[in-house]
Structures are given as structure tokens and as C-alpha cells.
Amino acid sequence: MTPDNIRSKKLPVVTNVLVAVAAFVVAAAVVLGLGIGNWVLVVVLGAALYLVGLSVVAGRIEGRRAARNRTMKSLIYAACLLAILPLASVVWTLISKGAARLDGDFFGTSMNNIGARDANGGAYHAIVGTLEQVGLATLMAVPLGVLGAIYLVEYGRGKFAATVRFFVDVMTGIPSIVAGLFILSFWVLIVSPWFNDGQPRFSGFAASLALAVLMLPTIVRSTEEMLRLVPGPLREGSYALGVPQWKTILRVVLPTALPGIVTGVMLSIARAAGETAPVLLVAGGAAAINMDPFAGNQQSLSLFVYQQAGDGSKFAPDRAWTAALTLVALVLVLTVSAKLLARRNKLSR
């Protein structure tokens, strides 16, 4: 028996391409010829005809088993493409529409004294507000969330741990406006008058508290899952060497789970940066720059996008699209930076 007889037949690439071309030509002729749809239906029908034609042709050349494998592989590729298309569409829309105001004026000025007929005005005050609010929320939520997850995984036993886990799961699904209403009724209306001569005060810090409430359950759940993935022999080896539990957690468990923890933290930061309702309720928004997050109204990028999208000025939509692009770029930069810092943990050095 020669090697040529041992090798199975393969479907040529040219045949694969011809099947695809024929499928989309037939789909276009049917859809456009009968006038029953547009190019979207052509693509859908063409993909379906391509899978059927590929299965038939591959079955004749490669055999039924190889044909089924090729068909399933094509379905996987199609599912991957369908998952990527919405993301690519969003990115393209943001870049194409948000590039109109990518200039120094947009990033260096605020909306103070900008009227409906003014083409200038920028989001500098909103960028500052977003960085301060999300930064303060991160400083509050990350330590609490990580410590809470450590308790649930390493120490938590019995009904109290089950109760904590239950309330964390419940908090994961609460609407953002509920968190804003909670901070409004507690901090703004009850606590802030103590520091403002009896008058309630909006502030960026109040928005940070609301965002921290939203970030906390995500951080706890993601960190808990990452800590549970740390192999038990790592802990046991550390205990066998006489290392205390707290030091094992600090030097072995946390560095091992650090990349996953960072991913969960960045997901929570991305959610917090895109929230509008809590900022509107407790920070109020502002047209001028406010560097002090503890006093006075403050703006954020998400609230800026919401306000500009509903503004009657013909220049407002361009500001809204550019602010949305800025927000996505900001979250992307923070995520990439955090992943690069956490890529090498202490155990891999």
C-alpha cells in the first residue's frame, strides 16, 4: 500500500470558494430577483446555501464523516463571525461619528457659557469628573470586594457566609438607579447636611459611593471564583512549610489569582464608568469644571453623552459621539494597562 492510497482526499480550496460564490449568487438572484429583501437576507440565505452545498460537495469528495466535521467547523466560524460583527459595528460607528470633534478644544474646554449656536465646547469637565468618581469608587470597592471574597473562600463557613453570598448575588442584579436613590436618601439628604450648614449637597463623592455599591458585588463574585480556581496543593504546600494562613493567602493565593481578579475589577470599572442614573441623581451634572469631588455638582462622560444626545443644538450630537468614543477609549486604556501590570504575577518571576 502506497502513501498515496493511505492519504484521504481533501476538498480543494478552489472548490470551497466556488461553492461559496455559487451560493451567494443564487441567494442574490432569488432575493433581489423576487424583491423579497435586501442584502441582509442575501447574506443569510447565501450562508445557509453555502453550508448545504459544502456538506454535499465535501461528502462526495472527502466522505460523510469528514463532510460533517467540515460543516460543523463552518458553523463554528459563522458563530464566531456573528459574535464579532456587533462589536465591530459599534467600534466603527463610534470611530466614524466620534472623529468629528477629536480636537484640542474638545479635550481642553468645558461647556461653561456655551450656547445652542456655539460650535465649540468640550468635555474636559466630564473627563475630570469621570476619572475622580470612578477612581474614588475603585479605592472604596476593590479592597472591600477582595477582602469579602477572601473571607467567603478561605474563612467563611456556616449560615453567615451563606447569607453574605446570598446578598452579594442579590446586589449583582439591582438596577443602577436604585443605588443612586439609596445614596441620595442616605448620603445627600442625611449625611451631607452635617458638613454644609444643614443644607443637602450634591457632589462627585456621592456619585462615587453609588458607583462603589454597583462595583462591589461584581468584584466579590469574580474574585471569589478566581480564588476557588487556585489549586489546593499550593495552599497545602505552604501550610506544610509552616507558613501561616494569612501569609499563604497574601503570598501564594492572591498572586496566583491576580490576573483573574484584575479582569473582574476592570469589568466593574467599565460598568461604573458607563453609569448615568446615579451620577444624575447625586452629582447633578455641571457645565463648568469642578476639580473638588467633595463639594458642588460634577459632570461625568456618561451623563455628558446623555445630555448632549438630547440637546436641541445641531452641534450637540457630534459632542455626544466624541464623548462616547472618549469613554470607550478610556476604559480600553485602563483595561490594557491593568492587564499588562498583572500579566506577570509573583509566582512566575
mmCIF file of C-alpha atoms in Angstrom:
data_model
loop_
_atom_site.group_PDB
_atom_site.id
_atom_site.type_symbol
_atom_site.label_atom_id
_atom_site.label_comp_id
_atom_site.label_asym_id
_atom_site.label_seq_id
_atom_site.Cartn_x
_atom_site.Cartn_y
_atom_site.Cartn_z
ATOM 1 C CA MET A 1 0.000 0.000 0.000
ATOM 2 C CA THR A 2 1.497 3.297 -1.097
ATOM 3 C CA PRO A 3 1.306 6.585 0.859
ATOM 4 C CA ASP A 4 -0.985 7.965 -1.857
ATOM 5 C CA ASN A 5 -3.549 5.297 -1.043
ATOM 6 C CA ILE A 6 -3.273 5.940 2.704
ATOM 7 C CA ARG A 7 -3.951 9.674 2.466
ATOM 8 C CA SER A 8 -7.592 10.720 2.451
ATOM 9 C CA LYS A 9 -8.908 13.064 -0.172
ATOM 10 C CA LYS A 10 -9.166 16.754 0.724
ATOM 11 C CA LEU A 11 -11.601 19.299 -0.578
ATOM 12 C CA PRO A 12 -9.633 21.773 -2.726
ATOM 13 C CA VAL A 13 -9.717 25.410 -1.675
ATOM 14 C CA VAL A 14 -10.846 26.384 -5.162
ATOM 15 C CA THR A 15 -13.879 24.117 -4.863
ATOM 16 C CA ASN A 16 -14.723 25.625 -1.487
ATOM 17 C CA VAL A 17 -14.557 29.135 -2.956
ATOM 18 C CA LEU A 18 -16.676 28.129 -5.962
ATOM 19 C CA VAL A 19 -19.358 26.683 -3.674
ATOM 20 C CA ALA A 20 -19.433 29.939 -1.691
ATOM 21 C CA VAL A 21 -19.654 32.077 -4.827
ATOM 22 C CA ALA A 22 -22.390 29.925 -6.302
ATOM 23 C CA ALA A 23 -24.369 30.014 -3.018
ATOM 24 C CA PHE A 24 -24.308 33.807 -2.761
ATOM 25 C CA VAL A 25 -25.075 34.253 -6.466
ATOM 26 C CA VAL A 26 -28.141 32.040 -6.148
ATOM 27 C CA ALA A 27 -29.176 33.836 -2.947
ATOM 28 C CA ALA A 28 -28.835 37.250 -4.621
ATOM 29 C CA ALA A 29 -30.798 36.079 -7.660
ATOM 30 C CA VAL A 30 -33.628 34.723 -5.507
ATOM 31 C CA VAL A 31 -33.864 37.610 -3.020
ATOM 32 C CA LEU A 32 -33.254 40.539 -5.354
ATOM 33 C CA GLY A 33 -34.995 38.965 -8.306
ATOM 34 C CA LEU A 34 -38.184 38.358 -6.359
ATOM 35 C CA GLY A 35 -37.835 41.621 -4.399
ATOM 36 C CA ILE A 36 -38.372 39.940 -1.023
ATOM 37 C CA GLY A 37 -35.497 41.546 0.890
ATOM 38 C CA ASN A 38 -32.181 43.391 0.873
ATOM 39 C CA TRP A 39 -28.515 42.468 1.210
ATOM 40 C CA VAL A 40 -29.013 41.209 4.777
ATOM 41 C CA LEU A 41 -31.349 38.469 3.582
ATOM 42 C CA VAL A 42 -28.907 37.747 0.732
ATOM 43 C CA VAL A 43 -26.126 37.141 3.256
ATOM 44 C CA VAL A 44 -28.290 34.934 5.488
ATOM 45 C CA LEU A 45 -29.683 32.861 2.626
ATOM 46 C CA GLY A 46 -26.257 32.664 0.968
ATOM 47 C CA ALA A 47 -24.674 31.363 4.178
ATOM 48 C CA ALA A 48 -27.373 28.705 4.533
ATOM 49 C CA LEU A 49 -26.981 27.611 0.887
ATOM 50 C CA TYR A 50 -23.203 27.569 1.328
ATOM 51 C CA LEU A 51 -23.431 25.196 4.298
ATOM 52 C CA VAL A 52 -25.784 22.873 2.410
ATOM 53 C CA GLY A 53 -23.653 22.934 -0.742
ATOM 54 C CA LEU A 54 -20.441 22.441 1.252
ATOM 55 C CA SER A 55 -21.903 19.423 3.001
ATOM 56 C CA VAL A 56 -22.956 17.835 -0.307
ATOM 57 C CA VAL A 57 -19.696 18.516 -2.167
ATOM 58 C CA ALA A 58 -17.475 17.549 0.772
ATOM 59 C CA GLY A 59 -19.479 14.363 1.253
ATOM 60 C CA ARG A 60 -18.748 13.281 -2.318
ATOM 61 C CA ILE A 61 -15.028 14.132 -2.158
ATOM 62 C CA GLU A 62 -13.976 13.519 1.465
ATOM 63 C CA GLY A 63 -16.658 11.177 2.714
ATOM 64 C CA ARG A 64 -19.626 11.658 5.041
ATOM 65 C CA ARG A 65 -17.600 11.764 8.260
ATOM 66 C CA ALA A 66 -15.179 14.424 7.019
ATOM 67 C CA ALA A 67 -18.092 16.341 5.498
ATOM 68 C CA ARG A 68 -19.870 16.530 8.858
ATOM 69 C CA ASN A 69 -16.651 17.703 10.502
ATOM 70 C CA ARG A 70 -16.182 20.422 7.860
ATOM 71 C CA THR A 71 -19.810 21.531 8.202
ATOM 72 C CA MET A 72 -19.558 21.794 11.992
ATOM 73 C CA LYS A 73 -16.315 23.742 11.668
ATOM 74 C CA SER A 74 -18.016 26.163 9.281
ATOM 75 C CA LEU A 75 -20.856 26.632 11.768
ATOM 76 C CA ILE A 76 -18.339 27.460 14.500
ATOM 77 C CA TYR A 77 -16.627 30.016 12.274
ATOM 78 C CA ALA A 78 -20.009 31.518 11.392
ATOM 79 C CA ALA A 79 -20.974 31.788 15.068
ATOM 80 C CA CYS A 80 -17.659 33.485 15.836
ATOM 81 C CA LEU A 81 -18.214 35.939 12.985
ATOM 82 C CA LEU A 82 -21.738 36.699 14.207
ATOM 83 C CA ALA A 83 -20.363 37.399 17.685
ATOM 84 C CA ILE A 84 -17.704 39.760 16.341
ATOM 85 C CA LEU A 85 -19.951 41.676 13.931
ATOM 86 C CA PRO A 86 -21.889 43.673 16.576
ATOM 87 C CA LEU A 87 -18.668 44.656 18.331
ATOM 88 C CA ALA A 88 -17.046 45.677 15.053
ATOM 89 C CA SER A 89 -20.171 47.632 14.111
ATOM 90 C CA VAL A 90 -20.141 49.525 17.429
ATOM 91 C CA VAL A 91 -16.437 50.330 17.125
ATOM 92 C CA TRP A 92 -16.796 51.500 13.533
ATOM 93 C CA THR A 93 -19.817 53.660 14.382
ATOM 94 C CA LEU A 94 -18.020 55.257 17.323
ATOM 95 C CA ILE A 95 -14.873 55.982 15.316
ATOM 96 C CA SER A 96 -16.658 57.267 12.206
ATOM 97 C CA LYS A 97 -19.055 59.547 14.076
ATOM 98 C CA GLY A 98 -16.847 60.421 17.027
ATOM 99 C CA ALA A 99 -13.870 61.607 14.987
ATOM 100 C CA ALA A 100 -15.647 64.868 14.084
ATOM 101 C CA ARG A 101 -14.728 66.571 17.378
ATOM 102 C CA LEU A 102 -11.389 64.936 18.160
ATOM 103 C CA ASP A 103 -9.573 68.214 18.669
ATOM 104 C CA GLY A 104 -7.831 70.180 21.376
ATOM 105 C CA ASP A 105 -10.870 72.332 22.058
ATOM 106 C CA PHE A 106 -12.973 69.296 22.950
ATOM 107 C CA PHE A 107 -10.431 67.934 25.433
ATOM 108 C CA GLY A 108 -9.354 71.290 26.829
ATOM 109 C CA THR A 109 -12.593 73.193 27.452
ATOM 110 C CA SER A 110 -15.905 72.705 29.211
ATOM 111 C CA MET A 111 -19.487 73.613 28.324
ATOM 112 C CA ASN A 112 -19.470 76.701 30.514
ATOM 113 C CA ASN A 113 -21.020 79.702 28.673
ATOM 114 C CA ILE A 114 -21.620 77.571 25.544
ATOM 115 C CA GLY A 115 -24.960 78.278 23.902
ATOM 116 C CA ALA A 116 -27.028 76.315 21.404
ATOM 117 C CA ARG A 117 -25.462 78.185 18.459
ATOM 118 C CA ASP A 118 -21.864 77.738 19.610
ATOM 119 C CA ALA A 119 -19.925 75.058 17.778
ATOM 120 C CA ASN A 120 -17.190 74.950 20.428
ATOM 121 C CA GLY A 121 -17.335 73.449 23.884
ATOM 122 C CA GLY A 122 -15.793 70.247 25.105
ATOM 123 C CA ALA A 123 -15.845 67.513 27.705
ATOM 124 C CA TYR A 124 -12.815 68.384 29.836
ATOM 125 C CA HIS A 125 -15.024 68.789 32.917
ATOM 126 C CA ALA A 126 -16.720 65.451 32.196
ATOM 127 C CA ILE A 127 -13.396 63.636 31.777
ATOM 128 C CA VAL A 128 -12.145 65.045 35.084
ATOM 129 C CA GLY A 129 -15.384 64.067 36.806
ATOM 130 C CA THR A 130 -15.321 60.533 35.424
ATOM 131 C CA LEU A 131 -11.705 59.957 36.495
ATOM 132 C CA GLU A 132 -12.335 61.283 40.000
ATOM 133 C CA GLN A 133 -15.636 59.495 40.557
ATOM 134 C CA VAL A 134 -14.507 56.135 39.199
ATOM 135 C CA GLY A 135 -11.128 56.455 40.945
ATOM 136 C CA LEU A 136 -12.721 57.078 44.343
ATOM 137 C CA ALA A 137 -15.242 54.288 43.772
ATOM 138 C CA THR A 138 -12.416 51.902 42.890
ATOM 139 C CA LEU A 139 -10.472 52.836 46.028
ATOM 140 C CA MET A 140 -13.540 52.018 48.121
ATOM 141 C CA ALA A 141 -14.892 48.956 46.312
ATOM 142 C CA VAL A 142 -11.748 46.976 45.440
ATOM 143 C CA PRO A 143 -10.368 46.455 48.981
ATOM 144 C CA LEU A 144 -13.822 45.638 50.361
ATOM 145 C CA GLY A 145 -14.634 43.308 47.482
ATOM 146 C CA VAL A 146 -11.337 41.418 47.592
ATOM 147 C CA LEU A 147 -11.419 41.074 51.383
ATOM 148 C CA GLY A 148 -15.028 39.905 51.223
ATOM 149 C CA ALA A 149 -14.133 37.265 48.628
ATOM 150 C CA ILE A 150 -11.169 36.111 50.727
ATOM 151 C CA TYR A 151 -13.491 35.673 53.701
ATOM 152 C CA LEU A 152 -16.016 33.666 51.682
ATOM 153 C CA VAL A 153 -13.374 31.344 50.210
ATOM 154 C CA GLU A 154 -10.804 30.961 52.972
ATOM 155 C CA TYR A 155 -12.691 31.562 56.230
ATOM 156 C CA GLY A 156 -16.442 31.672 55.614
ATOM 157 C CA ARG A 157 -18.388 28.734 56.958
ATOM 158 C CA GLY A 158 -21.949 28.282 58.094
ATOM 159 C CA LYS A 159 -25.045 30.445 57.802
ATOM 160 C CA PHE A 160 -23.325 33.825 57.963
ATOM 161 C CA ALA A 161 -21.170 33.104 54.905
ATOM 162 C CA ALA A 162 -24.211 31.756 53.047
ATOM 163 C CA THR A 163 -26.118 34.926 53.937
ATOM 164 C CA VAL A 164 -23.297 37.148 52.704
ATOM 165 C CA ARG A 165 -23.094 35.203 49.457
ATOM 166 C CA PHE A 166 -26.864 35.454 49.010
ATOM 167 C CA PHE A 167 -26.894 39.237 49.441
ATOM 168 C CA VAL A 168 -23.939 39.608 47.075
ATOM 169 C CA ASP A 169 -25.903 37.698 44.447
ATOM 170 C CA VAL A 170 -28.942 39.908 45.061
ATOM 171 C CA MET A 171 -26.853 43.099 44.784
ATOM 172 C CA THR A 172 -25.453 41.925 41.460
ATOM 173 C CA GLY A 173 -28.837 42.386 39.827
ATOM 174 C CA ILE A 174 -30.010 45.650 41.374
ATOM 175 C CA PRO A 175 -30.669 48.484 38.896
ATOM 176 C CA SER A 176 -28.212 51.351 38.966
ATOM 177 C CA ILE A 177 -30.949 53.869 39.721
ATOM 178 C CA VAL A 178 -31.700 52.020 42.968
ATOM 179 C CA ALA A 179 -28.109 52.510 44.079
ATOM 180 C CA GLY A 180 -28.417 56.189 43.189
ATOM 181 C CA LEU A 181 -31.648 56.544 45.166
ATOM 182 C CA PHE A 182 -30.043 54.840 48.167
ATOM 183 C CA ILE A 183 -27.100 57.249 48.213
ATOM 184 C CA LEU A 184 -29.456 60.175 47.588
ATOM 185 C CA SER A 185 -31.641 59.296 50.572
ATOM 186 C CA PHE A 186 -28.745 58.393 52.876
ATOM 187 C CA TRP A 187 -25.698 60.485 51.995
ATOM 188 C CA VAL A 188 -27.078 63.544 50.210
ATOM 189 C CA LEU A 189 -30.193 64.123 52.343
ATOM 190 C CA ILE A 190 -28.985 62.864 55.749
ATOM 191 C CA VAL A 191 -25.189 62.928 55.985
ATOM 192 C CA SER A 192 -24.111 65.805 53.738
ATOM 193 C CA PRO A 193 -26.123 68.481 55.672
ATOM 194 C CA TRP A 194 -23.835 67.856 58.652
ATOM 195 C CA PHE A 195 -20.925 69.262 56.633
ATOM 196 C CA ASN A 196 -22.831 72.005 54.778
ATOM 197 C CA ASP A 197 -24.636 74.091 57.426
ATOM 198 C CA GLY A 198 -27.726 71.915 57.318
ATOM 199 C CA GLN A 199 -28.157 72.045 53.512
ATOM 200 C CA PRO A 200 -28.035 68.908 51.313
ATOM 201 C CA ARG A 201 -25.201 68.979 48.797
ATOM 202 C CA PHE A 202 -24.627 67.154 45.538
ATOM 203 C CA SER A 203 -21.051 66.040 44.953
ATOM 204 C CA GLY A 204 -18.865 63.760 42.914
ATOM 205 C CA PHE A 205 -18.089 61.791 46.072
ATOM 206 C CA ALA A 206 -21.765 60.887 46.407
ATOM 207 C CA ALA A 207 -21.640 59.560 42.846
ATOM 208 C CA SER A 208 -18.539 57.561 43.815
ATOM 209 C CA LEU A 209 -20.459 55.966 46.682
ATOM 210 C CA ALA A 210 -23.251 54.931 44.323
ATOM 211 C CA LEU A 211 -20.756 53.539 41.812
ATOM 212 C CA ALA A 212 -18.956 51.651 44.593
ATOM 213 C CA VAL A 213 -22.247 49.991 45.535
ATOM 214 C CA LEU A 214 -22.599 48.820 41.933
ATOM 215 C CA MET A 215 -18.978 47.675 41.658
ATOM 216 C CA LEU A 216 -18.816 45.761 44.923
ATOM 217 C CA PRO A 217 -20.850 42.621 44.057
ATOM 218 C CA THR A 218 -19.075 42.175 40.713
ATOM 219 C CA ILE A 219 -15.673 42.346 42.392
ATOM 220 C CA VAL A 220 -16.714 39.935 45.153
ATOM 221 C CA ARG A 221 -18.131 37.325 42.789
ATOM 222 C CA SER A 222 -15.315 37.453 40.245
ATOM 223 C CA THR A 223 -12.615 37.390 42.940
ATOM 224 C CA GLU A 224 -14.350 34.524 44.722
ATOM 225 C CA GLU A 225 -14.395 32.433 41.552
ATOM 226 C CA MET A 226 -10.728 33.183 40.841
ATOM 227 C CA LEU A 227 -9.674 32.247 44.375
ATOM 228 C CA ARG A 228 -11.552 28.948 44.107
ATOM 229 C CA LEU A 229 -9.561 28.117 40.955
ATOM 230 C CA VAL A 230 -6.250 28.268 42.839
ATOM 231 C CA PRO A 231 -5.056 24.634 43.210
ATOM 232 C CA GLY A 232 -5.365 23.223 46.699
ATOM 233 C CA PRO A 233 -1.830 21.708 46.697
ATOM 234 C CA LEU A 234 -0.388 25.239 46.574
ATOM 235 C CA ARG A 235 -2.069 26.053 49.868
ATOM 236 C CA GLU A 236 -1.207 22.673 51.368
ATOM 237 C CA GLY A 237 2.453 23.001 50.402
ATOM 238 C CA SER A 238 2.629 26.393 52.059
ATOM 239 C CA TYR A 239 0.938 25.121 55.212
ATOM 240 C CA ALA A 240 3.327 22.136 55.285
ATOM 241 C CA LEU A 241 6.246 24.559 55.419
ATOM 242 C CA GLY A 242 4.743 26.218 58.474
ATOM 243 C CA VAL A 243 3.549 29.376 56.732
ATOM 244 C CA PRO A 244 0.542 30.993 58.459
ATOM 245 C CA GLN A 245 -2.744 31.133 56.612
ATOM 246 C CA TRP A 246 -2.776 34.910 56.238
ATOM 247 C CA LYS A 247 0.691 34.877 54.695
ATOM 248 C CA THR A 248 -0.257 31.979 52.407
ATOM 249 C CA ILE A 249 -3.206 33.995 51.147
ATOM 250 C CA LEU A 250 -1.069 37.095 50.686
ATOM 251 C CA ARG A 251 1.998 35.479 49.083
ATOM 252 C CA VAL A 252 0.573 32.424 47.270
ATOM 253 C CA VAL A 253 -3.181 32.571 46.680
ATOM 254 C CA LEU A 254 -3.599 36.209 45.663
ATOM 255 C CA PRO A 255 -0.621 36.336 43.238
ATOM 256 C CA THR A 256 -1.858 33.171 41.552
ATOM 257 C CA ALA A 257 -5.363 34.543 41.092
ATOM 258 C CA LEU A 258 -4.250 38.110 40.330
ATOM 259 C CA PRO A 259 -4.886 38.125 36.525
ATOM 260 C CA GLY A 260 -8.462 36.945 37.011
ATOM 261 C CA ILE A 261 -9.030 39.391 39.867
ATOM 262 C CA VAL A 262 -7.797 42.266 37.706
ATOM 263 C CA THR A 263 -10.185 41.211 34.943
ATOM 264 C CA GLY A 264 -13.132 41.301 37.346
ATOM 265 C CA VAL A 265 -12.067 44.678 38.699
ATOM 266 C CA MET A 266 -11.793 46.150 35.202
ATOM 267 C CA LEU A 267 -15.254 44.817 34.310
ATOM 268 C CA SER A 268 -16.670 46.575 37.349
ATOM 269 C CA ILE A 269 -14.807 49.778 36.474
ATOM 270 C CA ALA A 270 -16.168 49.658 32.927
ATOM 271 C CA ARG A 271 -19.698 49.293 34.279
ATOM 272 C CA ALA A 272 -19.218 52.153 36.739
ATOM 273 C CA ALA A 273 -17.761 54.472 34.096
ATOM 274 C CA GLY A 274 -20.798 53.958 31.877
ATOM 275 C CA GLU A 275 -23.485 54.573 34.502
ATOM 276 C CA THR A 276 -25.633 57.681 34.077
ATOM 277 C CA ALA A 277 -28.563 57.474 36.514
ATOM 278 C CA PRO A 278 -26.566 57.521 39.791
ATOM 279 C CA VAL A 279 -24.468 60.488 38.651
ATOM 280 C CA LEU A 280 -27.563 62.394 37.583
ATOM 281 C CA LEU A 281 -29.295 61.751 40.917
ATOM 282 C CA VAL A 282 -26.486 62.553 43.354
ATOM 283 C CA ALA A 283 -23.924 64.622 41.417
ATOM 284 C CA GLY A 284 -26.383 66.649 39.372
ATOM 285 C CA GLY A 285 -24.098 67.332 36.441
ATOM 286 C CA ALA A 286 -22.414 70.631 35.673
ATOM 287 C CA ALA A 287 -21.353 72.718 32.703
ATOM 288 C CA ALA A 288 -18.242 74.120 34.384
ATOM 289 C CA ILE A 289 -15.097 72.433 35.633
ATOM 290 C CA ASN A 290 -15.192 71.232 39.247
ATOM 291 C CA MET A 291 -11.968 69.670 40.494
ATOM 292 C CA ASP A 292 -13.312 69.093 44.021
ATOM 293 C CA PRO A 293 -15.299 65.843 44.205
ATOM 294 C CA PHE A 294 -16.468 66.622 47.751
ATOM 295 C CA ALA A 295 -18.267 69.901 47.054
ATOM 296 C CA GLY A 296 -20.631 71.018 44.328
ATOM 297 C CA ASN A 297 -22.153 69.455 41.232
ATOM 298 C CA GLN A 298 -19.884 67.433 38.996
ATOM 299 C CA GLN A 299 -20.172 66.034 35.483
ATOM 300 C CA SER A 300 -19.244 62.635 34.035
ATOM 301 C CA LEU A 301 -18.748 61.393 30.493
ATOM 302 C CA SER A 302 -21.778 59.125 30.528
ATOM 303 C CA LEU A 303 -24.014 61.944 31.791
ATOM 304 C CA PHE A 304 -22.437 64.306 29.258
ATOM 305 C CA VAL A 305 -23.332 61.900 26.439
ATOM 306 C CA TYR A 306 -26.902 61.609 27.729
ATOM 307 C CA GLN A 307 -27.351 65.373 27.965
ATOM 308 C CA GLN A 308 -25.764 66.164 24.609
ATOM 309 C CA ALA A 309 -27.748 63.436 22.835
ATOM 310 C CA GLY A 310 -30.963 65.108 23.962
ATOM 311 C CA ASP A 311 -29.827 68.673 23.338
ATOM 312 C CA GLY A 312 -31.551 70.675 20.614
ATOM 313 C CA SER A 313 -28.342 72.167 19.219
ATOM 314 C CA LYS A 314 -27.126 70.860 15.878
ATOM 315 C CA PHE A 315 -23.599 70.705 17.322
ATOM 316 C CA ALA A 316 -24.587 68.529 20.288
ATOM 317 C CA PRO A 317 -24.662 65.112 18.513
ATOM 318 C CA ASP A 318 -21.017 65.456 17.462
ATOM 319 C CA ARG A 319 -20.055 66.201 21.068
ATOM 320 C CA ALA A 320 -22.068 63.184 22.250
ATOM 321 C CA TRP A 321 -20.399 60.791 19.786
ATOM 322 C CA THR A 322 -16.906 62.073 20.590
ATOM 323 C CA ALA A 323 -17.581 61.796 24.330
ATOM 324 C CA ALA A 324 -18.783 58.202 23.835
ATOM 325 C CA LEU A 325 -15.630 57.395 21.876
ATOM 326 C CA THR A 326 -13.537 59.012 24.621
ATOM 327 C CA LEU A 327 -15.268 56.938 27.289
ATOM 328 C CA VAL A 328 -14.673 53.675 25.406
ATOM 329 C CA ALA A 329 -11.038 54.607 24.735
ATOM 330 C CA LEU A 330 -10.523 55.495 28.399
ATOM 331 C CA VAL A 331 -11.877 52.148 29.588
ATOM 332 C CA LEU A 332 -9.765 50.362 26.950
ATOM 333 C CA VAL A 333 -6.577 52.105 28.060
ATOM 334 C CA LEU A 334 -7.258 51.313 31.721
ATOM 335 C CA THR A 335 -8.021 47.661 30.931
ATOM 336 C CA VAL A 336 -4.906 47.138 28.806
ATOM 337 C CA SER A 337 -2.717 48.870 31.384
ATOM 338 C CA ALA A 338 -4.098 46.769 34.225
ATOM 339 C CA LYS A 339 -3.683 43.529 32.262
ATOM 340 C CA LEU A 340 -0.085 44.394 31.413
ATOM 341 C CA LEU A 341 0.702 45.127 35.061
ATOM 342 C CA ALA A 342 -0.897 41.871 36.236
ATOM 343 C CA ARG A 343 0.451 39.656 33.449
ATOM 344 C CA ARG A 344 3.475 38.600 35.475
ATOM 345 C CA ASN A 345 2.500 37.616 38.996
ATOM 346 C CA LYS A 346 4.930 36.937 41.795
ATOM 347 C CA LEU A 347 4.914 33.161 41.363
ATOM 348 C CA SER A 348 6.037 33.376 37.703
ATOM 349 C CA ARG A 349 9.055 35.616 38.291
#
